[in-house]
Coordinates of C-alpha atoms and ligand atoms in Angstrom, one line a residue:
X1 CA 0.0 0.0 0.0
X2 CA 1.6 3.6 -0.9
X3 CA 2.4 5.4 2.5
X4 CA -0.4 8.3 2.8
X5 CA 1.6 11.7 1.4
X6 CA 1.9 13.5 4.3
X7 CA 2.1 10.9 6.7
X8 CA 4.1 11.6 9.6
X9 CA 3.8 15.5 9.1
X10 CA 1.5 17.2 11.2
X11 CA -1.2 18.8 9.5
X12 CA -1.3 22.3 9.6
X13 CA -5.3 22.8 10.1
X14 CA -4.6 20.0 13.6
X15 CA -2.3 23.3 14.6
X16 CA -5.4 24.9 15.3
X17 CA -4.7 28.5 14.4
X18 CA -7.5 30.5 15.6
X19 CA -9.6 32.8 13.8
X20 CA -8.9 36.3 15.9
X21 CA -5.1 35.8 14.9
X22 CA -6.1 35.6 11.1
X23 CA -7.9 38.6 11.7
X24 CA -5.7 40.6 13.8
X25 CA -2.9 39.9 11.3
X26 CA -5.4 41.3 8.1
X27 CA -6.2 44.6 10.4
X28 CA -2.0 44.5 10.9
X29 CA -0.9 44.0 7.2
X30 CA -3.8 45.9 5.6
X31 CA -2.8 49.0 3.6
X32 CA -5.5 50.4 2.2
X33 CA -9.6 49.4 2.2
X34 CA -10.7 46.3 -0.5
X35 CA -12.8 47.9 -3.4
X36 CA -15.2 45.2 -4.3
X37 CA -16.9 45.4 -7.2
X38 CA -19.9 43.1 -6.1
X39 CA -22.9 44.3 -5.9
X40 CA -24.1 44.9 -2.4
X41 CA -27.3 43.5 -1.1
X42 CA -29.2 45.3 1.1
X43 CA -32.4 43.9 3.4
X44 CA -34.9 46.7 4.7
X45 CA -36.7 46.2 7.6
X46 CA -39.3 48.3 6.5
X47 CA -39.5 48.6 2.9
X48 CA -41.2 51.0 2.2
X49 CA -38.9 53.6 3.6
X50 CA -36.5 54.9 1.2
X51 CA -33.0 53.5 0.8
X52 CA -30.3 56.1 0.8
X53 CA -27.0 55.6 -0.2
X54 CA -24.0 58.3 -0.2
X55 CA -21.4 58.7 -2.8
X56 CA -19.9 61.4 -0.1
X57 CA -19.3 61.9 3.4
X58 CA -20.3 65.4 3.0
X59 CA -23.8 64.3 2.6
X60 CA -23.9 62.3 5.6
X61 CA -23.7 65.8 7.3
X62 CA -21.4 64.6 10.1
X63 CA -20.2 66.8 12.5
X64 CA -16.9 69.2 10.9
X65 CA -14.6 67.5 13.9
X66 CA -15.4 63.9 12.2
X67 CA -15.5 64.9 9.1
X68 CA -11.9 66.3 9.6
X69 CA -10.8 63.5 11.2
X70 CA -12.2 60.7 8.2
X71 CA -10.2 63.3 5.6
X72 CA -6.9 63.1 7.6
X73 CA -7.2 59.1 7.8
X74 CA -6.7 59.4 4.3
X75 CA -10.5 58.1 2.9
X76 CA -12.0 60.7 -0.1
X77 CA -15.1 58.4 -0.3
X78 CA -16.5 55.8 1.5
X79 CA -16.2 52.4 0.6
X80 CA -18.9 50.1 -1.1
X81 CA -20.0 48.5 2.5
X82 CA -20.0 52.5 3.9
X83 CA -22.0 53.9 1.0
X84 CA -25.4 51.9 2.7
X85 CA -24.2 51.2 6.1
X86 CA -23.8 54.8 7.0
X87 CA -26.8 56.4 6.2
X88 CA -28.7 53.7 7.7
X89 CA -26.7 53.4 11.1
X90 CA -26.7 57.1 11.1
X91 CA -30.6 57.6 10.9
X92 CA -33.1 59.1 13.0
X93 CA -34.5 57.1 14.8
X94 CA -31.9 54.7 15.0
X95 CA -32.1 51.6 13.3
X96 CA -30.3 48.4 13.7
X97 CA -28.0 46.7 11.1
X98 CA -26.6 43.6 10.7
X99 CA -23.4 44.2 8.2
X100 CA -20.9 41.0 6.7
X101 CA -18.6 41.9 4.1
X102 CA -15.2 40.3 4.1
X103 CA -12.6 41.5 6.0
X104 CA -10.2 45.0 5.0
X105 CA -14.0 46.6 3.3
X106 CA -14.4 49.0 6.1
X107 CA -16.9 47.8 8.8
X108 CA -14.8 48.8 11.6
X109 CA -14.4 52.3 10.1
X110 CA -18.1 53.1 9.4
X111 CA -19.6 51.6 13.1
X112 CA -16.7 53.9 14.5
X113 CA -17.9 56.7 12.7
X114 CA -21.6 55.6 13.8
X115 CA -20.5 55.5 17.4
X116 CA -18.7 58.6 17.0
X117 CA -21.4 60.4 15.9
X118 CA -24.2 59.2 18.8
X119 CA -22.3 60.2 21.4
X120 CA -22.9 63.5 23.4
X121 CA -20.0 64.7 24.5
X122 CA -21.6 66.9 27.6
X123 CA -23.0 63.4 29.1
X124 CA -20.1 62.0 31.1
X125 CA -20.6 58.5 31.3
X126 CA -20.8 55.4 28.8
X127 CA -23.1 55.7 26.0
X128 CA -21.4 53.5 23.6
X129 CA -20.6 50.2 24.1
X130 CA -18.3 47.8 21.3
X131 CA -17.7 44.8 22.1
X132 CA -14.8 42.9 20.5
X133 CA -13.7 39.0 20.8
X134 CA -10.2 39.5 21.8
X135 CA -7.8 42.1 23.6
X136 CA -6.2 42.8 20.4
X137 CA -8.7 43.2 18.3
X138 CA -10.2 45.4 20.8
X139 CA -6.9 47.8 21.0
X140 CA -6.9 47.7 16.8
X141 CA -10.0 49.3 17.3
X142 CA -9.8 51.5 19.5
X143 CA -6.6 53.4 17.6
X144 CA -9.6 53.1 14.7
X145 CA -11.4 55.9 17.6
X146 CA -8.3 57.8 18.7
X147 CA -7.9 58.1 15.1
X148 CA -11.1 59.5 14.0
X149 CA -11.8 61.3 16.7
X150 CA -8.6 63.2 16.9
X151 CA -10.6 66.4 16.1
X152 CA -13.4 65.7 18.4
X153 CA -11.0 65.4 21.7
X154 CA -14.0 65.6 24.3
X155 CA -15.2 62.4 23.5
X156 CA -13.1 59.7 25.5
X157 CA -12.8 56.2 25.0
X158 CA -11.8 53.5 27.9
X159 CA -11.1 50.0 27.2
X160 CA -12.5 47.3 29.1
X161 CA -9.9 44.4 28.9
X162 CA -7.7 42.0 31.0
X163 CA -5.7 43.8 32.8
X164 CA -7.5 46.9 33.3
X165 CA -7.8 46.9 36.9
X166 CA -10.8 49.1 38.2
X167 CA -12.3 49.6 41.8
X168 CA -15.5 48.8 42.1
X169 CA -18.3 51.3 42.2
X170 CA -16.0 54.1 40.5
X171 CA -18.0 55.9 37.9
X172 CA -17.1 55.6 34.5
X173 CA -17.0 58.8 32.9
X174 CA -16.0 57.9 29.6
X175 CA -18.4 58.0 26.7
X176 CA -17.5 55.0 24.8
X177 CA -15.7 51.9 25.7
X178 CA -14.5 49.1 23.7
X179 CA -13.6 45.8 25.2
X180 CA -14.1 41.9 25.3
X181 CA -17.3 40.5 26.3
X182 CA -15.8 38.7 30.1
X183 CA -14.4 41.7 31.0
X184 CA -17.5 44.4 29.8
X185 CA -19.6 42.0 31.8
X186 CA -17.8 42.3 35.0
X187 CA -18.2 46.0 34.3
X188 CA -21.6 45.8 34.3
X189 CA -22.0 43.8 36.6
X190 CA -19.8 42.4 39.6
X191 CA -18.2 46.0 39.8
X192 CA -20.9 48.1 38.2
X193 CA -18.8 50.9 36.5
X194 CA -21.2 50.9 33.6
X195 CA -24.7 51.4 33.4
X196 CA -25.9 49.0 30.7
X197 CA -29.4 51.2 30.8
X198 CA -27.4 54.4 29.4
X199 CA -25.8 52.7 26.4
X200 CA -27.4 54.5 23.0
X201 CA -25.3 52.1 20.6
X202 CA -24.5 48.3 20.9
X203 CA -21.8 47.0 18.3
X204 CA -20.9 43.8 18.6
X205 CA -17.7 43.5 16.1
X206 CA -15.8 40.2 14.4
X207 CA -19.1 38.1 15.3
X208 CA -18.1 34.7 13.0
X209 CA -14.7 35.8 15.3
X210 CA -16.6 36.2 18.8
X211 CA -18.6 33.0 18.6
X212 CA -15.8 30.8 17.8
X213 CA -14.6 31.7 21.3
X214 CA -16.0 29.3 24.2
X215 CA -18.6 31.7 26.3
X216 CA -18.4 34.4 24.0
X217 CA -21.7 34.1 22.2
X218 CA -23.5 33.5 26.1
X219 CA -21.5 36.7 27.5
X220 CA -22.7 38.7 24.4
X221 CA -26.1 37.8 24.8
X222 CA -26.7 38.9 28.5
X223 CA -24.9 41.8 28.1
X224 CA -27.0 42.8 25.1
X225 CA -30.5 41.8 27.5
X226 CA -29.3 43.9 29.9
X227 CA -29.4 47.3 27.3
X228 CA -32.5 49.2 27.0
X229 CA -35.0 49.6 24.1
X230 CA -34.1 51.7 22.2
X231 CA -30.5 51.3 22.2
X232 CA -29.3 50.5 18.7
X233 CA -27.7 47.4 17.8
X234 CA -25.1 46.7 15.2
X235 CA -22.9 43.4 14.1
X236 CA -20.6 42.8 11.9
X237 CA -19.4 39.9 10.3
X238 CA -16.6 39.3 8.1
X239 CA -19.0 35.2 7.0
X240 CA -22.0 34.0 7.6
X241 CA -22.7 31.0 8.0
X242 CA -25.7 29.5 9.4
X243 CA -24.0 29.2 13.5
X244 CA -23.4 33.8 12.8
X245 CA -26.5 34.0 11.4
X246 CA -28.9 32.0 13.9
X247 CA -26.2 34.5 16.8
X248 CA -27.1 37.7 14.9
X249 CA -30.7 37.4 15.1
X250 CA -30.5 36.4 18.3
X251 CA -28.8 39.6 19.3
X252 CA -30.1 42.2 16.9
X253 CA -33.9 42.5 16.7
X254 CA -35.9 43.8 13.9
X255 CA -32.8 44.5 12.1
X256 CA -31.6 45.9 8.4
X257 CA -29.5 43.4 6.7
X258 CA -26.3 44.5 4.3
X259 CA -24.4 42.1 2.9
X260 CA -21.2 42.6 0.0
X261 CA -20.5 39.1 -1.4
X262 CA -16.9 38.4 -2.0
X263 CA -15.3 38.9 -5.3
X264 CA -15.2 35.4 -7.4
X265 CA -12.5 34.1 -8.2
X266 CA -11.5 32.1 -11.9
X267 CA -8.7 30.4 -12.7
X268 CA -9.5 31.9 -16.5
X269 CA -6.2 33.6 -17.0
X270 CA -3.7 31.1 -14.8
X271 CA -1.8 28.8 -17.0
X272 CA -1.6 25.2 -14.8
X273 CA 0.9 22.5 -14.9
X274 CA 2.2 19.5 -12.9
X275 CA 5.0 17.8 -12.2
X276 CA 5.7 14.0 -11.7
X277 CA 8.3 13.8 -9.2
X278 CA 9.0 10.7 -6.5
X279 CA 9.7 11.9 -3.3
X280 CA 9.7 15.1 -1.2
X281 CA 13.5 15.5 -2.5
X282 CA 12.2 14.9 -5.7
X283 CA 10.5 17.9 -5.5
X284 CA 13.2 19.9 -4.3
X285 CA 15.2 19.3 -6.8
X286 CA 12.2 19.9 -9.6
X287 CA 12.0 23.3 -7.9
X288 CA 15.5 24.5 -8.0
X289 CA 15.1 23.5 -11.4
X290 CA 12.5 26.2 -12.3
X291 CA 13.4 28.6 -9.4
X292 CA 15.4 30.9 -12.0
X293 CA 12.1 31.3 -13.9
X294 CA 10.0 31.6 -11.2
X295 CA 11.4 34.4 -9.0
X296 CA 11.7 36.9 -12.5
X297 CA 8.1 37.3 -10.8
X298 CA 6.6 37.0 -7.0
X299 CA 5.9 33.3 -6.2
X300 CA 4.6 31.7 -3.4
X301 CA 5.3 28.2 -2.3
X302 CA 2.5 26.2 0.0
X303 CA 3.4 23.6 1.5
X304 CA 0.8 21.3 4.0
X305 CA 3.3 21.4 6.8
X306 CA 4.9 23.8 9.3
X307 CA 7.6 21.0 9.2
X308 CA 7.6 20.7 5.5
X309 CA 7.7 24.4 5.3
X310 CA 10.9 25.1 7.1
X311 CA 12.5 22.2 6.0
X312 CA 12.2 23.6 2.5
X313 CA 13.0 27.2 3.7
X314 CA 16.3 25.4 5.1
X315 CA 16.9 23.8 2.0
X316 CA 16.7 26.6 0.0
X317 CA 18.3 28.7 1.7
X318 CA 21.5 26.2 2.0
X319 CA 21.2 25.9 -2.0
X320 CA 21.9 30.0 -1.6
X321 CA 18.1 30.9 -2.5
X322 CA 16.7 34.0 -0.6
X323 CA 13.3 33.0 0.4
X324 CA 11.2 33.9 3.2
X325 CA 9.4 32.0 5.6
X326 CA 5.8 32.5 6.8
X327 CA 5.4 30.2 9.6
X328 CA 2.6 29.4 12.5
X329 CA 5.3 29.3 14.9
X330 CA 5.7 33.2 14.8
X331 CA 3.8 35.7 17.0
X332 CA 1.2 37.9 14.7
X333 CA 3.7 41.1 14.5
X334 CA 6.9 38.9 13.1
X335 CA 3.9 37.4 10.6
X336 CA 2.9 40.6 9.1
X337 CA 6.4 42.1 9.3
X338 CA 7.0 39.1 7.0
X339 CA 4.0 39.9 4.9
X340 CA 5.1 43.4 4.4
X341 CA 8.8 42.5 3.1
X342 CA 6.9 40.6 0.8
X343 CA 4.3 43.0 -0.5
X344 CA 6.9 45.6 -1.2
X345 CA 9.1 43.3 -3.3
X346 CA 12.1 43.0 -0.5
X347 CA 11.5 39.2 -1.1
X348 CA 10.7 37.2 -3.9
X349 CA 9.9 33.8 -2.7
X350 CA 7.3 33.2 0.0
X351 CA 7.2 29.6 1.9
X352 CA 3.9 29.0 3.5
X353 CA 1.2 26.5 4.9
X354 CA -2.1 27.0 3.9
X355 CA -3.8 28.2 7.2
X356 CA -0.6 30.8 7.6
X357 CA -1.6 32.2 4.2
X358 CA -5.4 32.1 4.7
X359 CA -7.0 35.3 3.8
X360 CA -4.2 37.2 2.3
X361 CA -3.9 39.0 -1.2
X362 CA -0.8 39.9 -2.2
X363 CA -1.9 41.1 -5.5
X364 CA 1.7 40.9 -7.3
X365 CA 2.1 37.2 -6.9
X366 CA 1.7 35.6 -10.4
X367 CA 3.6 32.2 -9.6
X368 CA 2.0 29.9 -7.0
X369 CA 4.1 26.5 -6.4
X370 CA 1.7 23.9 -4.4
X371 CA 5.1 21.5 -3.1
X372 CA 1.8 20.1 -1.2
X373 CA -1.5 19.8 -2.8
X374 CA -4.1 21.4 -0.7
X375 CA -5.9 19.1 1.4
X376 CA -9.1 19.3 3.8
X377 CA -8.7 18.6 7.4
X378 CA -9.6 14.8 6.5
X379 CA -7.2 14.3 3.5
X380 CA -9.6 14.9 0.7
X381 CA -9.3 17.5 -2.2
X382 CA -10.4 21.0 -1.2
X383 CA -10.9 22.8 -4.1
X384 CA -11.8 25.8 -2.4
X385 CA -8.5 26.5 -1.3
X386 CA -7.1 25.2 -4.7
X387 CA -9.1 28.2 -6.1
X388 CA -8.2 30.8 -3.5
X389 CA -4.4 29.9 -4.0
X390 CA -4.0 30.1 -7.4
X391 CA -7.0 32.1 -9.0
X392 CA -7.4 35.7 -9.1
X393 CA -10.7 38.1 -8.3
X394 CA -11.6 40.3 -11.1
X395 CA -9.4 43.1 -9.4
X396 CA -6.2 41.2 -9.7
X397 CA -7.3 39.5 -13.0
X398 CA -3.8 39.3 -14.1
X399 CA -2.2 36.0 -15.8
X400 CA -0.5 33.7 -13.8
X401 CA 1.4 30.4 -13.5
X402 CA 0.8 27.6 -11.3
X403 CA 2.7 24.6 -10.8
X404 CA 1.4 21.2 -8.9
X405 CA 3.9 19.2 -7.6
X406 CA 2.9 15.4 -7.5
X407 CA 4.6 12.9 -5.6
X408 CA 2.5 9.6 -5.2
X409 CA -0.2 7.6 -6.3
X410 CA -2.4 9.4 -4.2
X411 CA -1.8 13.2 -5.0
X412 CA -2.2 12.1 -8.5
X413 CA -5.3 10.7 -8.0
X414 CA -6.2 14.8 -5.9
X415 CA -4.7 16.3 -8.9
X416 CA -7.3 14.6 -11.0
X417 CA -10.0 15.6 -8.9
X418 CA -9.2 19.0 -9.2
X419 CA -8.7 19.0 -12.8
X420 CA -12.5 17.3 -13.0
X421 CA -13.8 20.0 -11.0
X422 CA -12.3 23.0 -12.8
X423 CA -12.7 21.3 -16.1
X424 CA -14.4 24.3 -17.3
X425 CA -11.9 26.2 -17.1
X426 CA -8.8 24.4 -17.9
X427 CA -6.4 21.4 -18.1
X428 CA -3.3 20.3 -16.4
X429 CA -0.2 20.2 -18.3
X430 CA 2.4 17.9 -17.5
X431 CA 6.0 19.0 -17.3
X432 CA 9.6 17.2 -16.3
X433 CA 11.8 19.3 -14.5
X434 CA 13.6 16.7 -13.4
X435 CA 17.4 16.5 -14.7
Ligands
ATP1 N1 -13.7 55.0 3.0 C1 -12.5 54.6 3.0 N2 -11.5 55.1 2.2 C2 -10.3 54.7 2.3 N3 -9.8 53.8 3.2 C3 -10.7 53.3 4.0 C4 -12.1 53.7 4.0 N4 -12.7 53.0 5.0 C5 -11.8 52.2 5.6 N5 -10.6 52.4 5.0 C6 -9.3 51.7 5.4 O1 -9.4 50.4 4.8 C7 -8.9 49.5 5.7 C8 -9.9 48.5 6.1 O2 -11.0 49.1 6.8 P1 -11.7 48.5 8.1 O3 -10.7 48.0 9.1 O4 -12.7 49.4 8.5 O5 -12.3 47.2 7.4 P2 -13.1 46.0 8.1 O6 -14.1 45.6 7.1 O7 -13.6 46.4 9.4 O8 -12.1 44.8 8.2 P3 -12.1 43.7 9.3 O9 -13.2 42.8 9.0 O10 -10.7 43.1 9.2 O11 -12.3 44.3 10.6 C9 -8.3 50.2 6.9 O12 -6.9 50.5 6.7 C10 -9.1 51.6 6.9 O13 -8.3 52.6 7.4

């Protein structure tokens, strides 16, 4: 029987990277908001109101501080998400939204804005409360409101996280906090620092994020029973699937619905090939063979293994190949740093495992390698992440080159499978690299 391909290796998805990393590292690597050019669909609660949509934050009317403080971030216009959730979040009388759009389209920016734009600055105590999965991700927001609200410095922000030792009883006299959902709870209600009846506007950020967090979902919901009526309640989502959905209803009521589909992707204008090898040496070797040719571009290498991914880092590197690794085993700011040297062309050759990689667009990268084919968790072919690796979105529509290495009986047999499924759109093409 032929030894299972990656036997002995650790797979990468067992590694169990979580999903507030992935998203902490998009906020960190981000560099400018993702311009979809999906339509966006938007779900009235009552639909016979008019929809509005903005081309302009002028017409928003927004106070001149925050208007001044959106210019200086650097935005001209809002973004596709912004165009519908603005006007809605910012109507009288307030109406609640739930908002997905994938992650980098500028959620975090417009409820910031929203929140912004509630508060009354002469009222000293918490009227806006944002609740975030974790610590991180709540202090990435928060510079998003010490950003915008640089012009606007009477309005204070306090952040309710680990760490953040308060006495009980003190009054809270900042108008909006930010924080995780344990913590904002004990707020509430061991020490009672904030009065959940005073909060205007409930945001409940990253909630595919918060709910796969044990206790997160259960804390959101009773601190969103304990706000009043009227208070307006947001959530955003960067998917939705059924377990966010069935959460968001649960904590928005009556709500308006806006979602922005992601951009497809096609493998239309990538030119595919394979190549037989024997052995994970094998492999190398075919790959020093085309590594002249491949680094006259940006290539990427995935491979199905942390281990498998710095061994071929190593090797490489030892054959005098600059490459750069992108590795689980980093903390979130060496990642990015990484993806940065990267994006701006100081390397050419980026290892990687599949979940390291997840969710990243470096638009300039027109060779992938797969050393691995990618697998699901259970060893089948997943060609969803065969498609996210090597196609390209409308926006990026540029040509491209990707190479399949095959090593056994059985990768042959995923290779197949992925040629059946994309048949549409094109067919493998053998090659021997192999001197
Ligand atoms: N209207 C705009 N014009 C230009 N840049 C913008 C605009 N809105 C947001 N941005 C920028 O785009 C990036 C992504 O925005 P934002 O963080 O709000 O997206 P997001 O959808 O919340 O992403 P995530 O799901 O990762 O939280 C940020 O760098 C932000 O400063």
């Amino acid at each position: 029987m032929k030894v299972f391909l990656y036997n002995g290796d650790k797979s990468d998805e067992e590694e169990k990277e979580d999903r507030a990393t992935q998203s902490l590292l998009n906020k960190l690597i981000r560099s400018n908001v993702v311009n979809n050019t999906n339509q966006v669909e938007v779900l009235q609660r009552d639909p016979n109101s008019p929809l509005y949509s903005v081309k302009t934050f002028e017409e928003l009317r927004l106070k001149p501080q925050l208007l001044k403080g959106v210019y200086e971030m650097g935005f001209n216009r809002p973004s596709k998400i912004q165009e519908n959730a603005l006007p809605m979040m910012l109507a009288e009388p307030p109406q609640n939204l739930i908002a997905q759009s994938q992650s980098g389209t500028g959620k975090t920016a417009a409820f910031v804005l929203a929140m912004l734009s509630h508060v009354d600055p002469s009222l000293k105590w918490p009227q806006c409360l944002c609740i975030s999965p974790t610590y991180e991700l709540a202090l990435q927001t928060g510079k998003v409101i010490e950003q915008m609200g640089k012009f606007y410095p009477e309005v204070k922000l306090a952040y309710a996280v680990r760490g953040h030792k308060m006495e009980r009883g003190v009054k809270i006299k900042e108008q909006i906090i930010i924080g995780t959902p344990g913590t904002v709870l004990d707020w509430c209600i061991k020490l009672k620092l904030i009065d959940p009846k005073k909060i205007k506007v409930f945001v409940l950020d990253e909630a595919d994020v918060m709910i796969a967090t044990q206790g997160h979902q259960d804390q959101s919901i009773r601190i969103q029973r304990m706000l009043p009526k009227g208070c307006q309640m947001l959530l955003f989502s960067a998917t939705f699937e059924d377990s966010v959905w069935k959460f968001a209803e649960r904590v928005v009521p009556d709500p308006n619905i806006i979602k922005l589909k992601r951009e497809e992707e096609t493998l239309d204008t990538i030119k595919q090939y394979y190549v037989l090898c024997n052995s994970k040496e094998d492999k190398f070797n075919a790959l020093c063979n085309i590594y002249g040719a491949i680094t006259i571009a940006q290539a990427m290498i995935f491979c199905h293994t942390r281990k498998t991914a710095n061994w071929l880092a190593g090797q490489l590197s030892k054959e005098g190949h600059q490459v750069a690794l992108l590795s689980g085993e980093m903390v979130v700011e060496q990642r990015a740093a990484v993806i940065e040297r990267f994006r701006d062309g100081k390397e050419k050759v980026l290892i990687t495992t599949n979940v390291c990689a997840r969710g990243i667009d470096v638009e300039q990268v027109s060779v992938v390698i797969n050393f691995d084919l990618p697998l699901d968790k259970d060893g089948n072919p997943d060609n969803e992440t065969y498609l996210h690796r090597i196609g390209r979105t409308g926006r990026f529509g540029k040509r491209g080159l990707a190479v399949n290495m095959v090593d056994s009986q059985r990768s042959m047999e995923i290779l197949k499978t992925y040629e059946r499924h994309f048949s549409k759109c094109f067919f493998f093409t053998l090659v021997y690299l192999n001197s």
